[in-house]
CSV table of C-alpha atoms in Angstrom, one decimal:
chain,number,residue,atom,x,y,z
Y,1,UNK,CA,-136.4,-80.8,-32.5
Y,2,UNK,CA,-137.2,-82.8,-35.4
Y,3,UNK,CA,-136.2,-86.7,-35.6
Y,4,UNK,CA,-134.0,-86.4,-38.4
Y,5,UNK,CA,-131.7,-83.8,-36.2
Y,6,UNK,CA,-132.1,-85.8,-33.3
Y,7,UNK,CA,-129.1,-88.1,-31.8
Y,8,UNK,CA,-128.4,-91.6,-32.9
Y,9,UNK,CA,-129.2,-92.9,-29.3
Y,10,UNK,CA,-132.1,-90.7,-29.4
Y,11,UNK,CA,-133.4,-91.9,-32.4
Y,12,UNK,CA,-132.7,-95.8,-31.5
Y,13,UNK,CA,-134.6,-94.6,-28.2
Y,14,UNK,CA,-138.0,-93.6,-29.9
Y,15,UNK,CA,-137.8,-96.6,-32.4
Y,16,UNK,CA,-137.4,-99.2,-29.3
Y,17,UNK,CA,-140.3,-97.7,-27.5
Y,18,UNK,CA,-142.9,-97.6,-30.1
Y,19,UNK,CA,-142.0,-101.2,-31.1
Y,20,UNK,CA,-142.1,-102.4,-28.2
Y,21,UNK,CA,-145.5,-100.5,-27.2
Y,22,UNK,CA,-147.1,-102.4,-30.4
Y,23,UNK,CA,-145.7,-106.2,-29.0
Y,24,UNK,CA,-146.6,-105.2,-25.4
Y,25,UNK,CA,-150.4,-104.6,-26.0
Y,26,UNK,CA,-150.8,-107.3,-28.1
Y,27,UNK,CA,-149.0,-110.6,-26.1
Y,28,UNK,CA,-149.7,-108.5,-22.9
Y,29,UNK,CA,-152.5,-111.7,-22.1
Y,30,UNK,CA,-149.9,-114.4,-22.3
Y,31,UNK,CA,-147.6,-112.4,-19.8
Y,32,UNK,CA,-151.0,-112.5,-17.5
Y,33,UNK,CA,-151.6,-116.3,-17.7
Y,34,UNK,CA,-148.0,-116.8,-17.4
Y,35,UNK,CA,-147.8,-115.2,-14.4
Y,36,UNK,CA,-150.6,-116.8,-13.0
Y,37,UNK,CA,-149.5,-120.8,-14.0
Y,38,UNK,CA,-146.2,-119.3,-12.2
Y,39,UNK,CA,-147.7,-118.8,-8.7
Y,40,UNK,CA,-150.4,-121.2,-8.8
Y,41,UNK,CA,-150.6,-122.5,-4.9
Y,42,UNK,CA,-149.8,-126.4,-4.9
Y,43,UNK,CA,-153.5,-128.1,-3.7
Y,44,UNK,CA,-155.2,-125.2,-4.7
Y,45,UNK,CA,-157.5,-127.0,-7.3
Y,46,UNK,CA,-157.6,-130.9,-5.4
Y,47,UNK,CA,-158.7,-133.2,-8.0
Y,48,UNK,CA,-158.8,-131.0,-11.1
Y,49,UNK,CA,-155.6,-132.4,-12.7
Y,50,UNK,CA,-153.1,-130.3,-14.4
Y,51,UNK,CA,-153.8,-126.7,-14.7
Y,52,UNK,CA,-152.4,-125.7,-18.4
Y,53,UNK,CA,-152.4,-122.4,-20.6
Y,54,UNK,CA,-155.6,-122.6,-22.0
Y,55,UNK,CA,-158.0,-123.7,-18.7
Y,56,UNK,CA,-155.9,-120.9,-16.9
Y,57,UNK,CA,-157.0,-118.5,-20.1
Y,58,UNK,CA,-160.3,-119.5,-19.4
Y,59,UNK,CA,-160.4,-119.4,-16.2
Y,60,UNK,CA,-159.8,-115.4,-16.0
Y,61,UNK,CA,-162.3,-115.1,-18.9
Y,62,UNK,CA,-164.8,-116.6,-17.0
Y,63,UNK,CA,-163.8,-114.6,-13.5
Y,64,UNK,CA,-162.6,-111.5,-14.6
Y,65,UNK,CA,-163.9,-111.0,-18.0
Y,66,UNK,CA,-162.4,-110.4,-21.4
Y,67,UNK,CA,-160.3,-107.6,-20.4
Y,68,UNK,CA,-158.8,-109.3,-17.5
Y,69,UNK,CA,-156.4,-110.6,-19.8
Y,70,UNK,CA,-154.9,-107.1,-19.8
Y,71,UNK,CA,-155.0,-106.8,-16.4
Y,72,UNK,CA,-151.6,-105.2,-15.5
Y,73,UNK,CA,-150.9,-103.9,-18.9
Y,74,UNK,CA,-150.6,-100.4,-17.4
Y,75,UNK,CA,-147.3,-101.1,-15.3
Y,76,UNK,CA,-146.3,-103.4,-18.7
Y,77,UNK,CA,-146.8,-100.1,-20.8
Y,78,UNK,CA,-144.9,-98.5,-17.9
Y,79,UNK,CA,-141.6,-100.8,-18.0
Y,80,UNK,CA,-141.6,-101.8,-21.1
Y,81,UNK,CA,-142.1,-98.5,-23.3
Y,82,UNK,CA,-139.0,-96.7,-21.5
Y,83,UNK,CA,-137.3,-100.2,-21.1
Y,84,UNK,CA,-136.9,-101.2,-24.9
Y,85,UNK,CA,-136.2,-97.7,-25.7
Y,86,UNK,CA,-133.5,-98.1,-23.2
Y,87,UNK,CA,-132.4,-101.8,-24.3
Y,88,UNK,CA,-132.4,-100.6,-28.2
Y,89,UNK,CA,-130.6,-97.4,-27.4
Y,90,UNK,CA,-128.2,-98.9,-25.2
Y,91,UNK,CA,-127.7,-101.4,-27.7
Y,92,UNK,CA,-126.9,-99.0,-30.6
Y,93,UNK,CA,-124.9,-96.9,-28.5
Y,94,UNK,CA,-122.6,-100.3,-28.0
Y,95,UNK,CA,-122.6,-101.9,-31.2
Y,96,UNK,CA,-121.6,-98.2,-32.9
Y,97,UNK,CA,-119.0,-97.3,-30.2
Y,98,UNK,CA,-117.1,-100.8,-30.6
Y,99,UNK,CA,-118.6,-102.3,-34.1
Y,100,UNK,CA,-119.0,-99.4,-36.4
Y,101,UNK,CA,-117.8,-100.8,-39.8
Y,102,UNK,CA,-118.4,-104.4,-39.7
Y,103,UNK,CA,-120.6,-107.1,-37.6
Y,104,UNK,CA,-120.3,-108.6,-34.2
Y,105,UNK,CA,-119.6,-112.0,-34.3
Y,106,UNK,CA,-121.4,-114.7,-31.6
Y,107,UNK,CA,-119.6,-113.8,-28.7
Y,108,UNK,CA,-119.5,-110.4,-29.4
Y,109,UNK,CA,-123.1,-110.3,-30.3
Y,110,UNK,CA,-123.7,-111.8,-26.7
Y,111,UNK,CA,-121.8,-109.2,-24.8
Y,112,UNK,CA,-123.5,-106.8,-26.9
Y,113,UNK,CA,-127.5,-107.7,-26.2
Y,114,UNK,CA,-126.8,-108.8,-22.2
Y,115,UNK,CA,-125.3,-105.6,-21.8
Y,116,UNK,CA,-127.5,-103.7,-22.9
Y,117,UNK,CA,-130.4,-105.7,-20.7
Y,118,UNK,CA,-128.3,-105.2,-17.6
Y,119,UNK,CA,-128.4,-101.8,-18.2
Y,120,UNK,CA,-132.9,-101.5,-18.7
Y,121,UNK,CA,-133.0,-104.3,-16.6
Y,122,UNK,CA,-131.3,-102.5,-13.2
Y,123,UNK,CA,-133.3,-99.0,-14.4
Y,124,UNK,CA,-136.7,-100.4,-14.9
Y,125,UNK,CA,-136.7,-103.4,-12.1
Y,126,UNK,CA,-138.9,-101.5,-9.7
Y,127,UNK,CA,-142.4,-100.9,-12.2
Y,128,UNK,CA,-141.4,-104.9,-12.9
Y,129,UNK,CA,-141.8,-106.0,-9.6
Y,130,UNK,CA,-145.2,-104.0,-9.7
Y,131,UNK,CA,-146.1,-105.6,-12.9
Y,132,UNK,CA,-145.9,-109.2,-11.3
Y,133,UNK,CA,-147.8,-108.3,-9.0
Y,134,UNK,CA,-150.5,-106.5,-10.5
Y,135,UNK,CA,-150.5,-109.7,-12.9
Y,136,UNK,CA,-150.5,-112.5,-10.0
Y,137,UNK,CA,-154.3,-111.3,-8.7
Y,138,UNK,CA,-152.9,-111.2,-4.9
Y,139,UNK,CA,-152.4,-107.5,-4.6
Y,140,UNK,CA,-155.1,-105.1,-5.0
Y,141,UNK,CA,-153.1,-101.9,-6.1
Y,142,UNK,CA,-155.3,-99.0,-8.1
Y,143,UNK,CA,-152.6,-97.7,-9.9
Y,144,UNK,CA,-148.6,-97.7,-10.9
Y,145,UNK,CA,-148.1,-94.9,-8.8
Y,146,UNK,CA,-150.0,-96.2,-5.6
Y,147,UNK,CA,-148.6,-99.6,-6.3
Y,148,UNK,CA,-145.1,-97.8,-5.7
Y,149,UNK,CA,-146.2,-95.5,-2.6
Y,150,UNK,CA,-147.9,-99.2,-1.0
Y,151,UNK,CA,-144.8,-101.0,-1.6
Y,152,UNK,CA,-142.2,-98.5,-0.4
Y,153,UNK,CA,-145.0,-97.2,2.7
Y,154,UNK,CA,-145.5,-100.6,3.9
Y,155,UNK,CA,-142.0,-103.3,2.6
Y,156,UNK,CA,-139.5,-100.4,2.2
Y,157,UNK,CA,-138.2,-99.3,-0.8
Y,158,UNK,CA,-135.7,-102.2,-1.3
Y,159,UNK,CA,-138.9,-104.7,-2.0
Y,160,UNK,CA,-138.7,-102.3,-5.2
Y,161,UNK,CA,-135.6,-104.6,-6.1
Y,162,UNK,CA,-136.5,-108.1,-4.7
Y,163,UNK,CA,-135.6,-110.6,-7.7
Y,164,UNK,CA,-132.5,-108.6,-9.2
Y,165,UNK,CA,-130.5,-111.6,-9.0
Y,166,UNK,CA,-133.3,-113.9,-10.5
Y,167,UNK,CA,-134.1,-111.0,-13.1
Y,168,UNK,CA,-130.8,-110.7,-14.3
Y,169,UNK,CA,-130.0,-114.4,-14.3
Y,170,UNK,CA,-133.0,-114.6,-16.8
Y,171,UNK,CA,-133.1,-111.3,-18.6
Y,172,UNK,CA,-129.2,-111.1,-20.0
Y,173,UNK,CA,-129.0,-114.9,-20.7
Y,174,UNK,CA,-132.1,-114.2,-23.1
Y,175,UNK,CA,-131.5,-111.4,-24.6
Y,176,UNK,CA,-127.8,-112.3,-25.1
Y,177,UNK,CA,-128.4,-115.8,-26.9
Y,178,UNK,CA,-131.6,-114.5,-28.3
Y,179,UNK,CA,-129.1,-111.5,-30.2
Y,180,UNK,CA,-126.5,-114.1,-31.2
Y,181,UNK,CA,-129.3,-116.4,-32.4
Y,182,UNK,CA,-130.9,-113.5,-34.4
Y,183,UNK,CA,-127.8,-112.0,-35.7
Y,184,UNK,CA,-126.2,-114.9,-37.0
Y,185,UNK,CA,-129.2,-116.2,-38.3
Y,186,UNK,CA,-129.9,-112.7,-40.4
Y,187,UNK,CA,-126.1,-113.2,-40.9
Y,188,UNK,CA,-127.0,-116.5,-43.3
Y,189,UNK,CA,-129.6,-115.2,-45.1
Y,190,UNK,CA,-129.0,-114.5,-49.1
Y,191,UNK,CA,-128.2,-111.1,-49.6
Y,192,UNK,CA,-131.3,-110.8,-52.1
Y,193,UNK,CA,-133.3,-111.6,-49.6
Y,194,UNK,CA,-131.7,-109.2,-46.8
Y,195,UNK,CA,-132.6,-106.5,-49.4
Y,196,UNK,CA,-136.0,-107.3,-51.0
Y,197,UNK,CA,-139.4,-106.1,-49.3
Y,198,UNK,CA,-140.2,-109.6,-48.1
Y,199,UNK,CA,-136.8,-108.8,-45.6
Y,200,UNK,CA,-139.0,-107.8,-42.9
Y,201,UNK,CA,-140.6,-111.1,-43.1
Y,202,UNK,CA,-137.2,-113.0,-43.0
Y,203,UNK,CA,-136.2,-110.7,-40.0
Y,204,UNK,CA,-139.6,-112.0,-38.2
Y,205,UNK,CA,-138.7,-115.4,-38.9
Y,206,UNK,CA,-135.0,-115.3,-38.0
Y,207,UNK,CA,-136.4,-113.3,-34.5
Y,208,UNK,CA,-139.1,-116.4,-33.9
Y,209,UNK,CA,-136.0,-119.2,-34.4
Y,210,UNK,CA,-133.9,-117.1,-32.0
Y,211,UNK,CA,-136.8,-115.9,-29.3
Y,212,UNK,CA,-137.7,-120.0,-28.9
Y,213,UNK,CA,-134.5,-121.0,-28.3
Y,214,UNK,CA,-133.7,-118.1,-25.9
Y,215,UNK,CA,-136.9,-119.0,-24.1
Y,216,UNK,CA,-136.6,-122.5,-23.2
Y,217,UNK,CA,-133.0,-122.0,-21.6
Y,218,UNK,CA,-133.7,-119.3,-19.9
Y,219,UNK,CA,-137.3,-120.8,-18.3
Y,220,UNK,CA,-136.1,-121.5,-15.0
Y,221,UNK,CA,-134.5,-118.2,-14.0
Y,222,UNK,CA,-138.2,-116.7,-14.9
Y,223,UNK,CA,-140.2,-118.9,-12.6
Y,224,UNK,CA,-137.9,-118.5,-9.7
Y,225,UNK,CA,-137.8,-114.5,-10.5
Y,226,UNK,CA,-141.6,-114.2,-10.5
Y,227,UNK,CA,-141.9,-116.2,-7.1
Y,228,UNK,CA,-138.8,-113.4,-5.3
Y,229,UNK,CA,-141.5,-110.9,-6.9
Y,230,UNK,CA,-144.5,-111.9,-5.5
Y,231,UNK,CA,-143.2,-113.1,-2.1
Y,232,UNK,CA,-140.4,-110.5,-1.6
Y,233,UNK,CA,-139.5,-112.3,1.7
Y,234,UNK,CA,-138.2,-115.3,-0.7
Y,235,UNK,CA,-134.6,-115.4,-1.6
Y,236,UNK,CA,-133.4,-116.4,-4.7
Y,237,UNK,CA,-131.7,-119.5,-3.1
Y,238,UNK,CA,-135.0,-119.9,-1.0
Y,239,UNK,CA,-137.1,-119.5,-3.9
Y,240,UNK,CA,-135.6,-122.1,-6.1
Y,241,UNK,CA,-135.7,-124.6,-2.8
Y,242,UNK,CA,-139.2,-124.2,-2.4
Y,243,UNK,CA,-139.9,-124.5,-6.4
Y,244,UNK,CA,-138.3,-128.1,-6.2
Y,245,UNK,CA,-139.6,-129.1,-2.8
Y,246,UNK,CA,-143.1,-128.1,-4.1
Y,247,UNK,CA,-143.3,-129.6,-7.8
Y,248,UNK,CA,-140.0,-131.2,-8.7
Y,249,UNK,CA,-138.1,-130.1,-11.4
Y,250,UNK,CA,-141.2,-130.1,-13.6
Y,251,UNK,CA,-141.6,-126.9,-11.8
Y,252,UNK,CA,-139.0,-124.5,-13.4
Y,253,UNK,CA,-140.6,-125.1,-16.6
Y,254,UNK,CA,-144.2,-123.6,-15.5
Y,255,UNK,CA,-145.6,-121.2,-17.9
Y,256,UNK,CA,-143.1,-122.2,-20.3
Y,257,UNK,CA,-145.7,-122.3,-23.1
Y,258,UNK,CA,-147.2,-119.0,-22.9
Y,259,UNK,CA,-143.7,-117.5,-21.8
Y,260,UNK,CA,-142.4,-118.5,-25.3
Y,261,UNK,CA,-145.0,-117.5,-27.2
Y,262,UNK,CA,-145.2,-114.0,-25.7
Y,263,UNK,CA,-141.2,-113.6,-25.4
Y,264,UNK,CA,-140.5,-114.8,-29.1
Y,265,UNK,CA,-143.5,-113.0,-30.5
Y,266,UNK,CA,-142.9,-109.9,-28.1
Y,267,UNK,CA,-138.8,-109.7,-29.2
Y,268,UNK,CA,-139.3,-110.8,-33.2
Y,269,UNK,CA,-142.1,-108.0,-33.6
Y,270,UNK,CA,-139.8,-105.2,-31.5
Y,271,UNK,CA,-136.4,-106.2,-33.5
Y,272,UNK,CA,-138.7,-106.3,-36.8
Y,273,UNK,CA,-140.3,-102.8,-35.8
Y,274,UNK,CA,-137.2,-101.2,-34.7
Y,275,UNK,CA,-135.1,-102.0,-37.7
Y,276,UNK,CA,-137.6,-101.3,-40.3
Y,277,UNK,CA,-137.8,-97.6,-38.8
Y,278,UNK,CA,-134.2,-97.2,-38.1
Y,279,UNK,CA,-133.7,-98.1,-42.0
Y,280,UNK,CA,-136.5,-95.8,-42.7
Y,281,UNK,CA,-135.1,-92.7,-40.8
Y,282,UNK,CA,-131.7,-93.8,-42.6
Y,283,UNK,CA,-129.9,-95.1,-39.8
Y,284,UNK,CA,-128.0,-98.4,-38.8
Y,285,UNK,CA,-129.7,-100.7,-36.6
């Protein structure tokens, strides 16, 4: 079937997944060291001071080579080109069913983008819990498959959703305030600029703005989702406990940096992507 005949959902489907493999491959290495700041043991390093983004970086140069940076990008590829096509054709599917004339305002721009990540978010939450832990450099899995077989063989396959509270409490927040941000910012720019070729730069732009402040608020939900991940017999209430206990408050903010960078590059290039080839294939974004 060619594109062009293809469903609107379909279409929103194929545009989400190829922008989102282009963002994935390229911030993949800040997701790694992210991940690592994340579930950095307290003590582990006695007398080596702060352990930041770029000695981390270094770090798994120096250990695991250049292209242990990309360590995990497999299970990455595996959530996150079925999950955007799923968040972008969700998305499109809501926003033409309920808006199909005019724009949603902030609220309903909200409703809109956590909607449609609870929806990818509940679908793909099994290849993320084997993502974080391909990323940590605690498990030793050979593959996405195998990593699925170990966990259901040896935890059950309910360890599959461990952290869909903390997931959820991160992942709809973001992509909620991070739409409303983006939309409304779009929203205010001058029409000639909205309809000139420098608008995909403006849409970048308005996408960085919006994936900053989306990050910061919704920091803490991702540290205490990463440690449920990694040590499935955490709770969510447990986890947080033991985040505080361990490094004070300061604690729900590790990895903040390279979070933000990889989140608001990640979402700014898939929005900028996906609506430059919706417009192309003359459809709505």
């Amino acid at each position: 079937m060619e594109l062009s005949l293809a469903h609107p959902a379909i279409k929103a489907f194929m545009c989400g997944s190829l922008s989102g493999t282009c963002s994935t491959l390229l911030f993949q290495p800040l997701d790694l060291v992210k991940t690592r700041l994340q579930t950095l043991q307290s003590g582990v390093q006695p007398g080596s001071g702060r352990v930041g983004m770029v000695s981390m970086l270094l770090s798994v140069v120096r250990t695991e080579k250049l292209l242990g940076l990309w360590k995990g990008v497999s299970p990455s590829f595996a959530r996150t080109i079925p999950g955007v096509g799923i968040y972008f054709s969700t998305y499109n599917t809501l926003k033409q069913h309920y808006f199909p004339e005019g724009s949603p305002g902030a609220v309903e721009a909200v409703l809109l983008g956590g909607g449609a990540r609870t929806v990818a978010g509940v679908i793909m939450l099994p290849v993320t819990v084997i993502k974080t832990r391909f990323e940590c450099g605690r498990y030793s899995y050979g593959s996405v498959a195998g990593a699925l077989r170990s966990v259901c063989r040896t935890e059950g396959p309910a360890a599959l959703f461990s952290g869909l509270m903390a997931t959820l409490l991160r992942d709809v927040p973001f992509s909620g305030i991070y739409v409303m941000f983006y939309t409304q910012t779009k929203a205010s720019l001058p029409k000639e600029i909205s309809s000139s070729p420098s608008a995909p730069v403006a849409n970048f732009s308005c996408g960085l703005l919006a994936g900053v402040l989306a990050s910061l608020i919704t920091q803490p939900a991702d540290v205490v989702k990463t440690h449920v991940q990694v040590n499935p017999q955490l709770r969510t209430a447990e986890a947080i406990r033991y985040i505080y206990m361990e490094h004070g408050v300061q604690g729900f903010f590790r990895g903040a940096v390279p979070r933000s960078l990889r989140r608001t590059m990640m979402a700014a290039m898939a929005w900028t992507v996906y609506e430059q080839m919706m417009a192309h294939i003359g459809l709505k974004s």
